[in-house]
């Protein structure tokens, strides 16, 4: 039991360090929420990440691992998003959008200059993936 708790704590620290590296590129606060291996899909995991934007906050353009399917749900406020060559779209609290393997997330920002915004991004990806986000150069 203690070994499992120590392993879980170590994994949480690793995930938090990886997601905080993404936050350093913009002014979003990114926190790991969960990481669970999928028992019926060997080699795959589901990870949850909370992204919090201050008023006017944003994340730099980025991609995710090629194995990642992502489903993001806006929890508070409104998020402006642009994936690949699609149009910029504003998603309000309760609305969701997908990102498919290989997609480029060109715009991710708080749609408001006066109110905070939060979203939950749920990843299904290869368990051995270390970095969840690679910022554009």
Coordinates of C-alpha atoms in Angstrom, one line a residue:
X1 CA 0.0 0.0 0.0
X2 CA 2.8 2.4 0.9
X3 CA 4.6 1.6 -2.3
X4 CA 1.5 2.4 -4.3
X5 CA 1.1 5.7 -2.5
X6 CA 4.7 6.7 -3.1
X7 CA 4.5 5.7 -6.8
X8 CA 1.3 7.7 -7.2
X9 CA 2.9 10.8 -5.5
X10 CA 6.0 10.5 -7.7
X11 CA 3.9 10.2 -10.8
X12 CA 1.9 13.3 -9.8
X13 CA 5.1 15.2 -9.3
X14 CA 6.5 14.2 -12.7
X15 CA 3.2 15.1 -14.4
X16 CA 3.0 18.4 -12.7
X17 CA 6.5 19.2 -13.7
X18 CA 5.8 18.3 -17.3
X19 CA 2.6 20.4 -17.5
X20 CA 4.1 23.3 -15.6
X21 CA 6.8 23.5 -18.4
X22 CA 3.9 24.2 -20.8
X23 CA 2.6 26.9 -18.5
X24 CA 6.0 28.6 -18.6
X25 CA 5.5 29.4 -22.3
X26 CA 2.3 31.4 -21.7
X27 CA 0.3 32.7 -18.8
X28 CA -1.9 29.7 -18.1
X29 CA -1.7 27.7 -14.9
X30 CA -1.7 24.0 -15.8
X31 CA -2.2 21.2 -13.2
X32 CA -2.3 17.5 -13.5
X33 CA -5.7 16.2 -12.2
X34 CA -5.4 12.4 -12.8
X35 CA -3.4 9.7 -14.6
X36 CA -5.0 6.3 -15.1
X37 CA -3.8 3.3 -17.1
X38 CA -6.7 1.9 -19.2
X39 CA -7.0 -1.7 -17.9
X40 CA -8.7 -2.9 -21.1
X41 CA -6.4 -1.1 -23.6
X42 CA -2.7 -2.2 -22.9
X43 CA -0.2 0.6 -23.4
X44 CA -2.8 3.4 -23.2
X45 CA -3.6 5.8 -20.4
X46 CA -6.1 8.6 -19.7
X47 CA -4.8 11.8 -18.2
X48 CA -6.7 14.9 -17.0
X49 CA -5.2 18.4 -17.0
X50 CA -6.8 21.5 -15.6
X51 CA -5.9 24.7 -17.5
X52 CA -6.7 28.0 -15.8
X53 CA -6.5 31.3 -17.6
X54 CA -6.4 34.7 -15.8
X55 CA -8.3 37.4 -17.6
X56 CA -6.7 37.9 -21.0
X57 CA -4.5 34.9 -20.4
X58 CA -3.3 32.5 -23.2
X59 CA -1.1 29.5 -24.0
X60 CA 1.3 29.5 -26.9
X61 CA 0.6 27.5 -30.0
X62 CA 1.4 23.9 -29.5
X63 CA 1.0 20.2 -30.4
X64 CA 0.5 17.1 -28.3
X65 CA 2.0 13.6 -28.7
X66 CA 1.1 11.9 -31.9
X67 CA -0.7 9.2 -29.9
X68 CA -3.0 11.7 -28.1
X69 CA -6.7 12.1 -28.5
X70 CA -7.9 15.0 -26.4
X71 CA -11.4 16.1 -25.4
X72 CA -11.5 19.5 -23.7
X73 CA -14.5 20.9 -21.7
X74 CA -14.8 24.5 -20.6
X75 CA -15.6 24.6 -16.9
X76 CA -15.7 28.4 -16.4
X77 CA -15.8 31.4 -18.6
X78 CA -15.1 31.2 -22.3
X79 CA -12.1 29.9 -24.3
X80 CA -11.0 31.0 -27.8
X81 CA -9.6 28.1 -29.7
X82 CA -8.2 27.4 -33.1
X83 CA -7.1 23.9 -34.2
X84 CA -5.2 23.4 -37.5
X85 CA -6.6 25.6 -40.3
X86 CA -10.1 25.8 -38.8
X87 CA -11.6 29.1 -37.7
X88 CA -11.1 30.6 -34.2
X89 CA -14.1 29.6 -32.1
X90 CA -15.3 30.6 -28.7
X91 CA -16.4 27.8 -26.4
X92 CA -18.4 28.8 -23.3
X93 CA -18.8 26.9 -20.0
X94 CA -20.3 23.5 -20.6
X95 CA -19.1 23.3 -24.2
X96 CA -16.5 20.8 -25.4
X97 CA -14.2 20.3 -28.4
X98 CA -11.8 17.5 -29.6
X99 CA -8.2 17.5 -30.7
X100 CA -7.2 14.6 -32.8
X101 CA -3.7 13.0 -33.0
X102 CA -1.4 15.3 -34.9
X103 CA -3.5 18.4 -34.6
X104 CA -1.9 21.8 -34.1
X105 CA -3.6 23.9 -31.5
X106 CA -2.7 27.4 -32.9
X107 CA -4.8 29.5 -30.5
X108 CA -5.8 28.8 -26.9
X109 CA -6.8 31.8 -24.8
X110 CA -9.3 33.3 -22.4
X111 CA -12.0 35.0 -24.5
X112 CA -12.4 37.6 -21.7
X113 CA -10.1 40.4 -20.6
X114 CA -12.0 40.7 -17.3
X115 CA -13.1 37.2 -16.1
X116 CA -11.0 34.0 -15.5
X117 CA -11.6 30.9 -17.5
X118 CA -10.9 27.2 -16.9
X119 CA -10.9 24.0 -19.0
X120 CA -10.4 20.3 -18.3
X121 CA -8.5 18.5 -21.1
X122 CA -8.7 14.7 -21.0
X123 CA -6.0 12.9 -22.9
X124 CA -6.1 9.3 -24.1
X125 CA -2.5 8.5 -25.2
X126 CA 0.4 6.1 -25.0
X127 CA 1.2 5.4 -21.3
X128 CA 4.9 6.0 -21.9
X129 CA 4.4 9.6 -23.1
X130 CA 6.3 12.0 -20.9
X131 CA 5.5 15.4 -22.3
X132 CA 1.9 16.3 -22.9
X133 CA 2.6 19.5 -24.9
X134 CA 5.3 20.9 -27.2
X135 CA 5.2 24.6 -27.7
X136 CA 5.7 26.1 -31.2
X137 CA 9.2 27.4 -31.7

